[in-house]
Amino acid sequence: MSWNYAQPVTIRFGNGRIAELVKEINALGGSKGILITSPSFEKSGLIQKIVSDSQPLIKAVYSNVNPNPDITECEGCIALIREHQCDFVVALGGGSVLDCAKAAALMATADLPVSAYMDNASLLPAKGLPLIAVPTTAGTGSEISSVSVLSDHTKKVKKPLATPAFFPTLAIIDPELTLTVPPHITACTGMDVLCHALEAFWSRQHQPICDSFAINAIRLVMQNLKTVYDEPNNLPARERMAEASLLAGLAFTVPRTNCSHACSYPLTNDLGIPHGEACAITIDYFMRINAQADDGRLRMLAGMLGYGSASELADAITQLKKDIGIMPDLKTFNLTDGQIEGLVQNSQNPILKLNPVEITPAMLREMYNQMR
Ligand code: NAD
């Protein structure tokens, strides 16, 4: 066995720890910052509280990041960073906000437009502005990952960009911030956690440290996701899901995601399905395919989680999806043959090659046809 592991992000985890933000900004030596966030926190008053608590450190607020952030939103953040000569960035929100802020914090340090990096990620600068990432969903793990997923909606492209320079400086994970996430978003983001952990575990690039994170993340999701869906104010269960999200993020950063994430990009781009749900639609299908060629790892995983076989674990995931209102198939879209072909073509992202079983276009076509 030969493998590497590095994780450069400092992590603060616990209820109420958003209160430590100003102390952490001072520790970074930041003096002129931007807060990047989404409209829902304008309504909740959290933006106003953060800006007033951190006076005079935060000079600008960009509060218009939407799900599946577009490169124009990223350009908007970069323009504000330059206008106010910011020397640090705070990102408060779900994965969409964190990804947009990670990209802006890095790309603001160089002159190319965001679209140039979408076309060629090797042009990304080597070092960006210091970034404090505060996740408000239990989902993406973006606060500790080296990935930023951006969309160019005019070109109908959604792409993960990866570079070590995207790692935030610090992640403050405060599970209380997830109490306001509505049930369907809780379900979608929670399934994203499960997909990160499962895909990391079976990735061709799996390795033992990430395996440990993945196994624990899967266990936590299977034990707590239905609870947070049914009882949004259950703080202990929200804490466990925040922990699962972090562990799953740590689990996939080295092995990378693969089958379900590759398919999620066209499912979101072409059909508008939210990210976590787009991943969840195919995860149990791929688990059954991977179980057929299992070298014993999936059987071991199922056993450690208390299931008799990988197929029993796949059945439990199918049931969980049903329990939390995740769409089971694509019937509602009445897909044409042309749309199915588009999904097949656009699911062939390079990460698909990390799935342990080779997924051919014919297999994708069969899967999408079964789901239509
Ligand atoms: P999101 O950030 O798109 O947020 C979904 C919705 O929830 C938004 O309307 C948002 O405003 C709202 N919301 C967020 N937090 C809330 C809260 N506490 N209370 C009420 N509403 C809240 O959803 P997400 O699933 O966290 O992020 C998805 C994005 O992250 C996708 O673009 C996906 O591709 C990307 N992603 C990135 C990584 C990575 O490593 N960078 C990993 C997985 C996914």
Coordinates of C-alpha atoms and ligand atoms in Angstrom, one line a residue:
M1 CA 0.0 0.0 0.0
S2 CA 1.2 3.5 -0.8
W3 CA -0.8 6.6 -0.2
N4 CA -0.7 10.3 0.8
Y5 CA -2.9 12.4 3.1
A6 CA -2.9 16.1 3.9
Q7 CA -5.6 18.4 5.3
P8 CA -4.6 22.0 5.7
V9 CA -7.8 23.5 6.9
T10 CA -8.1 24.5 10.6
I11 CA -11.5 23.3 11.9
R12 CA -13.6 24.7 14.7
F13 CA -16.7 22.6 15.4
G14 CA -19.5 23.2 17.9
N15 CA -22.8 24.9 18.6
G16 CA -22.6 28.7 18.9
R17 CA -19.0 28.9 17.5
I18 CA -20.0 31.5 14.9
A19 CA -19.5 33.9 17.9
E20 CA -15.8 33.3 17.5
L21 CA -15.7 34.8 14.0
V22 CA -14.2 38.2 15.0
K23 CA -11.5 36.6 17.2
E24 CA -10.6 34.4 14.2
I25 CA -10.5 37.3 11.8
N26 CA -8.2 39.1 14.1
A27 CA -6.0 36.0 14.4
L28 CA -5.7 36.0 10.6
G29 CA -4.6 39.6 10.7
G30 CA -7.4 40.7 8.4
S31 CA -8.3 44.3 8.3
K32 CA -10.6 44.8 5.3
G33 CA -13.0 41.9 4.5
I34 CA -15.9 40.9 2.4
L35 CA -18.8 38.7 3.6
I36 CA -20.1 36.5 0.8
T37 CA -23.5 35.0 1.4
S38 CA -27.0 34.3 0.1
P39 CA -30.3 36.2 0.3
S40 CA -31.8 34.0 3.0
F41 CA -29.5 35.4 5.6
E42 CA -30.5 38.9 4.8
K43 CA -34.0 38.0 5.8
S44 CA -32.9 36.2 9.0
G45 CA -30.8 39.2 10.2
L46 CA -27.7 37.1 10.5
I47 CA -25.8 39.2 7.9
Q48 CA -26.5 42.4 9.8
K49 CA -25.4 40.8 13.1
I50 CA -22.1 39.6 11.7
V51 CA -21.3 42.9 10.0
S52 CA -22.1 44.9 13.2
D53 CA -20.3 42.4 15.5
S54 CA -17.2 42.6 13.3
Q55 CA -17.1 46.4 12.9
P56 CA -14.9 47.8 11.3
L57 CA -13.4 44.7 9.8
I58 CA -16.1 43.8 7.2
K59 CA -16.2 46.5 4.5
A60 CA -18.3 44.9 1.8
V61 CA -21.2 42.3 1.6
Y62 CA -22.1 40.3 -1.5
S63 CA -25.4 38.6 -0.6
N64 CA -26.7 37.4 -3.9
V65 CA -25.2 34.0 -4.3
N66 CA -27.8 31.6 -5.7
P67 CA -27.8 27.7 -5.8
N68 CA -25.4 26.5 -8.5
P69 CA -23.5 29.8 -8.5
D70 CA -22.9 31.3 -11.9
I71 CA -19.6 32.7 -13.0
T72 CA -21.2 36.2 -13.1
E73 CA -21.9 35.9 -9.4
C74 CA -18.3 35.1 -8.8
E75 CA -17.3 38.1 -11.0
G76 CA -19.5 40.3 -8.8
C77 CA -17.7 39.1 -5.7
I78 CA -14.3 39.7 -7.3
A79 CA -15.3 43.3 -8.3
L80 CA -16.2 44.1 -4.7
I81 CA -13.0 42.5 -3.4
R82 CA -11.0 44.8 -5.7
E83 CA -13.1 47.9 -5.1
H84 CA -12.6 47.6 -1.3
Q85 CA -9.1 46.2 -1.5
C86 CA -10.1 43.3 0.7
D87 CA -7.5 41.2 2.4
F88 CA -9.7 38.4 3.7
V89 CA -13.0 36.7 2.8
V90 CA -15.8 35.3 5.0
A91 CA -18.2 32.9 3.3
L92 CA -21.5 32.1 5.1
G93 CA -23.9 29.8 3.4
G94 CA -24.4 26.4 1.8
G95 CA -22.0 24.9 -0.7
S96 CA -23.1 27.3 -3.4
V97 CA -21.9 30.3 -1.3
L98 CA -18.7 28.6 -0.1
D99 CA -17.8 27.5 -3.7
C100 CA -18.4 31.0 -5.1
A101 CA -16.4 32.6 -2.3
K102 CA -13.5 30.1 -2.7
A103 CA -13.3 30.9 -6.4
A104 CA -13.6 34.7 -5.8
A105 CA -10.9 34.6 -3.0
L106 CA -8.5 32.9 -5.4
M107 CA -9.4 34.5 -8.7
A108 CA -9.4 38.1 -7.3
T109 CA -5.6 37.8 -7.0
A110 CA -5.1 37.5 -10.8
D111 CA -6.4 39.2 -14.0
L112 CA -8.1 36.5 -16.1
P113 CA -11.9 36.4 -16.2
V114 CA -13.6 33.5 -14.4
S115 CA -14.6 31.9 -17.7
A116 CA -10.9 31.4 -18.6
Y117 CA -10.4 29.2 -15.5
M118 CA -13.6 27.3 -16.3
D119 CA -12.0 26.4 -19.7
N120 CA -8.5 25.7 -18.3
A121 CA -8.2 25.1 -14.5
S122 CA -4.4 24.9 -14.8
L123 CA -4.4 28.7 -15.2
L124 CA -5.7 29.1 -11.6
P125 CA -3.3 31.2 -9.4
A126 CA -1.3 29.4 -6.7
K127 CA -2.5 31.4 -3.7
G128 CA -5.6 33.4 -2.9
L129 CA -6.9 35.6 -0.1
P130 CA -7.4 34.0 3.4
L131 CA -10.9 32.6 3.6
I132 CA -13.0 31.7 6.6
A133 CA -15.8 29.3 5.5
V134 CA -18.9 28.9 7.6
P135 CA -21.3 26.2 6.3
T136 CA -25.0 26.6 6.9
T137 CA -26.1 23.3 5.4
A138 CA -25.0 19.8 6.4
G139 CA -24.1 18.8 2.9
T140 CA -21.1 19.6 0.8
G141 CA -18.0 19.6 3.0
S142 CA -16.9 22.5 0.8
E143 CA -15.5 24.2 3.9
I144 CA -12.6 21.8 4.0
S145 CA -12.4 20.7 0.3
S146 CA -10.1 21.8 -2.5
V147 CA -13.0 21.9 -4.9
S148 CA -15.2 24.8 -6.2
V149 CA -18.2 23.9 -8.4
L150 CA -19.2 26.8 -10.7
S151 CA -21.8 27.1 -13.5
D152 CA -21.8 29.0 -16.7
H153 CA -25.6 29.0 -17.2
T154 CA -25.4 30.7 -20.7
K155 CA -23.3 27.7 -21.9
K156 CA -25.3 25.2 -19.7
V157 CA -22.1 24.0 -18.1
K158 CA -21.6 23.1 -14.4
K159 CA -18.0 22.0 -13.5
P160 CA -15.9 21.2 -10.5
L161 CA -12.6 23.0 -10.4
A162 CA -9.9 21.6 -8.1
T163 CA -6.7 23.0 -6.7
P164 CA -5.0 23.0 -3.3
A165 CA -5.3 26.8 -3.5
F166 CA -9.1 26.5 -2.9
F167 CA -8.6 25.1 0.6
P168 CA -10.1 27.7 3.0
T169 CA -7.9 28.9 5.8
L170 CA -10.4 28.1 8.5
A171 CA -13.8 26.3 8.8
I172 CA -16.2 27.3 11.5
I173 CA -18.9 24.6 11.7
D174 CA -21.7 25.6 13.9
P175 CA -24.6 23.0 13.7
E176 CA -27.1 25.5 15.1
L177 CA -26.9 27.4 11.8
T178 CA -28.5 24.4 10.1
L179 CA -31.6 24.5 12.3
T180 CA -33.4 26.8 9.8
V181 CA -32.8 24.5 6.7
P182 CA -36.2 23.5 5.3
P183 CA -37.0 19.7 5.2
H184 CA -36.6 19.2 1.5
I185 CA -33.2 21.0 1.4
T186 CA -32.3 19.0 4.6
A187 CA -33.1 15.8 2.7
C188 CA -31.1 16.8 -0.5
T189 CA -28.0 18.1 1.4
G190 CA -28.1 15.0 3.7
M191 CA -28.1 12.7 0.7
D192 CA -25.2 14.6 -0.8
V193 CA -23.3 13.7 2.4
L194 CA -24.1 10.0 1.9
C195 CA -23.0 10.1 -1.7
H196 CA -19.7 11.8 -0.8
A197 CA -18.9 9.1 1.7
L198 CA -20.0 6.1 -0.4
E199 CA -18.3 7.3 -3.6
A200 CA -15.1 8.1 -1.6
F201 CA -15.2 4.6 -0.1
W202 CA -15.5 2.8 -3.4
S203 CA -13.4 5.2 -5.4
R204 CA -10.4 3.6 -7.2
Q205 CA -8.3 6.2 -5.2
H206 CA -9.6 5.0 -1.8
Q207 CA -7.1 5.0 1.0
P208 CA -7.4 4.0 4.7
I209 CA -7.7 7.4 6.5
C210 CA -10.4 8.5 4.1
D211 CA -12.1 5.1 4.5
S212 CA -12.4 5.7 8.2
F213 CA -14.0 9.1 7.7
A214 CA -16.3 7.6 5.1
I215 CA -17.6 4.7 7.2
N216 CA -18.4 7.0 10.1
A217 CA -20.1 9.5 7.9
I218 CA -22.3 6.8 6.3
R219 CA -23.2 5.5 9.7
L220 CA -24.2 9.0 11.0
V221 CA -26.3 9.7 7.9
M222 CA -28.1 6.3 8.1
Q223 CA -28.9 7.0 11.8
N224 CA -29.8 10.7 11.7
L225 CA -31.0 11.9 8.3
K226 CA -34.6 10.8 8.7
T227 CA -34.7 12.3 12.2
V228 CA -33.6 15.8 11.0
Y229 CA -36.0 15.6 8.1
D230 CA -38.9 14.7 10.5
E231 CA -37.7 16.9 13.4
P232 CA -36.0 20.0 12.0
N233 CA -35.4 21.4 15.5
N234 CA -33.7 18.3 16.9
L235 CA -30.3 19.8 17.7
P236 CA -28.4 16.6 18.7
A237 CA -29.4 15.1 15.3
R238 CA -28.4 18.3 13.4
E239 CA -25.0 18.1 15.2
R240 CA -24.6 14.5 14.0
M241 CA -25.4 15.5 10.5
A242 CA -23.0 18.4 10.6
E243 CA -20.3 16.0 11.8
A244 CA -21.2 13.6 9.0
S245 CA -21.0 16.3 6.4
L246 CA -17.5 17.3 7.7
L247 CA -16.3 13.7 7.8
A248 CA -17.7 13.0 4.3
G249 CA -15.9 16.1 3.0
L250 CA -12.6 14.8 4.5
A251 CA -13.4 11.4 3.1
F252 CA -13.8 12.5 -0.5
T253 CA -11.1 15.2 -0.8
V254 CA -8.4 12.6 -1.7
P255 CA -10.3 9.8 -3.4
R256 CA -12.8 12.1 -5.1
T257 CA -16.4 11.5 -6.0
N258 CA -17.3 9.6 -9.1
C259 CA -20.4 7.9 -10.5
S260 CA -23.4 9.7 -8.9
H261 CA -21.6 13.1 -8.9
A262 CA -20.7 12.7 -12.6
C263 CA -24.4 12.1 -13.4
S264 CA -25.6 14.8 -11.0
Y265 CA -24.1 17.6 -13.2
P266 CA -26.4 17.1 -16.2
L267 CA -29.3 16.2 -14.0
T268 CA -29.0 19.6 -12.4
N269 CA -28.0 21.5 -15.5
D270 CA -30.6 20.0 -17.9
L271 CA -33.5 19.2 -15.5
G272 CA -32.9 21.7 -12.6
I273 CA -32.7 19.0 -9.9
P274 CA -31.1 20.3 -6.7
H275 CA -27.5 19.0 -6.3
G276 CA -28.0 16.6 -3.4
E277 CA -31.1 15.1 -4.9
A278 CA -29.4 14.8 -8.3
C279 CA -26.7 12.7 -6.7
A280 CA -29.2 10.7 -4.7
I281 CA -31.2 9.6 -7.7
T282 CA -28.5 7.3 -9.0
I283 CA -26.6 6.3 -5.8
D284 CA -28.4 3.1 -4.9
Y285 CA -28.4 2.0 -8.6
F286 CA -24.6 2.4 -8.7
M287 CA -24.2 0.7 -5.4
R288 CA -25.9 -2.4 -6.8
I289 CA -23.7 -2.3 -9.9
N290 CA -20.5 -1.9 -7.8
A291 CA -21.7 -4.7 -5.4
Q292 CA -21.8 -7.1 -8.4
A293 CA -18.0 -6.7 -8.9
D294 CA -17.3 -6.3 -5.2
D295 CA -13.8 -7.3 -4.0
G296 CA -15.1 -7.7 -0.4
R297 CA -14.9 -4.0 0.6
L298 CA -18.6 -3.3 0.1
R299 CA -19.6 -6.4 2.0
M300 CA -17.3 -5.4 4.8
L301 CA -18.8 -1.9 4.8
A302 CA -22.3 -3.3 5.0
G303 CA -21.3 -5.6 7.8
M304 CA -19.7 -2.8 9.8
L305 CA -23.0 -0.8 9.5
G306 CA -25.1 -3.8 10.6
Y307 CA -26.4 -4.9 7.2
G308 CA -26.2 -8.5 5.9
S309 CA -24.9 -7.5 2.5
A310 CA -24.2 -4.6 0.1
S311 CA -27.5 -5.2 -1.5
E312 CA -29.3 -4.9 1.9
L313 CA -27.5 -1.6 2.4
A314 CA -28.6 -0.5 -1.1
D315 CA -32.2 -1.4 -0.1
A316 CA -31.9 0.6 3.1
I317 CA -30.7 3.6 1.0
T318 CA -33.7 3.2 -1.4
Q319 CA -36.0 3.2 1.7
L320 CA -34.3 6.2 3.2
K321 CA -34.8 8.2 0.0
K322 CA -38.5 7.2 0.0
D323 CA -38.8 8.3 3.7
I324 CA -37.4 11.7 3.1
G325 CA -39.1 12.6 -0.2
I326 CA -36.2 12.2 -2.6
M327 CA -37.5 11.5 -6.2
P328 CA -37.1 7.8 -7.0
D329 CA -36.7 8.2 -10.8
L330 CA -37.0 10.7 -13.6
K331 CA -40.6 9.8 -14.7
T332 CA -41.9 13.3 -13.8
F333 CA -39.8 14.8 -16.7
N334 CA -41.3 12.7 -19.6
L335 CA -37.8 12.6 -21.1
T336 CA -37.4 12.3 -24.9
D337 CA -34.8 10.0 -26.5
G338 CA -32.8 13.2 -27.3
Q339 CA -32.8 14.2 -23.6
I340 CA -31.8 10.7 -22.5
E341 CA -28.9 10.9 -25.0
G342 CA -27.9 14.3 -23.7
L343 CA -27.8 12.9 -20.1
V344 CA -25.7 10.0 -21.3
Q345 CA -23.2 12.3 -23.1
N346 CA -22.9 14.9 -20.3
S347 CA -22.5 12.3 -17.5
Q348 CA -19.2 11.3 -19.0
N349 CA -17.2 13.6 -16.7
P350 CA -13.6 12.5 -16.1
I351 CA -14.4 11.6 -12.4
L352 CA -16.6 8.7 -13.7
K353 CA -13.4 6.8 -14.3
L354 CA -12.8 6.7 -10.6
N355 CA -15.8 4.3 -10.1
P356 CA -14.5 0.8 -9.4
V357 CA -16.6 -0.7 -12.3
E358 CA -16.1 0.9 -15.7
I359 CA -19.3 2.8 -16.5
T360 CA -19.8 2.8 -20.3
P361 CA -22.2 5.0 -22.3
A362 CA -24.4 1.9 -22.8
M363 CA -24.7 1.4 -19.0
L364 CA -25.6 5.0 -18.5
R365 CA -28.2 4.7 -21.3
E366 CA -29.7 1.7 -19.7
M367 CA -29.9 3.3 -16.3
Y368 CA -31.5 6.5 -17.6
N369 CA -34.0 4.5 -19.7
Q370 CA -35.0 2.5 -16.6
M371 CA -35.6 5.7 -14.7
R372 CA -37.6 7.5 -17.4
Ligands
NAD1 P1 -27.0 25.5 -1.6 O1 -25.8 26.2 -1.1 O2 -27.2 25.6 -3.1 O3 -28.3 26.0 -0.8 C1 -29.6 25.5 -1.1 C2 -30.6 26.5 -0.6 O4 -30.6 26.4 0.8 C3 -30.3 27.9 -1.0 O5 -31.5 28.5 -1.4 C4 -29.8 28.5 0.3 O6 -30.0 29.9 0.4 C5 -30.6 27.7 1.3 N1 -29.9 27.7 2.7 C6 -28.6 27.4 2.9 N2 -28.4 27.4 4.3 C7 -29.6 27.6 4.9 C8 -30.0 27.8 6.2 N3 -29.2 27.6 7.2 N4 -31.3 28.0 6.4 C9 -32.2 28.2 5.4 N5 -31.9 28.1 4.1 C10 -30.6 27.8 3.8 O7 -27.0 23.9 -1.2 P2 -25.8 22.9 -0.9 O8 -26.3 21.6 -1.1 O9 -25.2 23.3 0.4 O10 -24.7 23.3 -2.0 C11 -24.8 22.8 -3.3 C12 -23.7 23.3 -4.2 O11 -22.4 22.9 -3.6 C13 -23.8 22.7 -5.6 O12 -23.5 23.7 -6.5 C14 -22.8 21.6 -5.5 O13 -22.3 21.2 -6.8 C15 -21.7 22.2 -4.7 N6 -20.8 21.2 -4.0 C16 -19.6 21.5 -3.8 C17 -18.7 20.7 -3.2 C18 -17.3 21.1 -2.9 O14 -16.5 20.3 -2.4 N7 -16.9 22.3 -3.2 C19 -19.1 19.4 -2.8 C20 -20.4 19.0 -3.1 C21 -21.3 19.9 -3.7

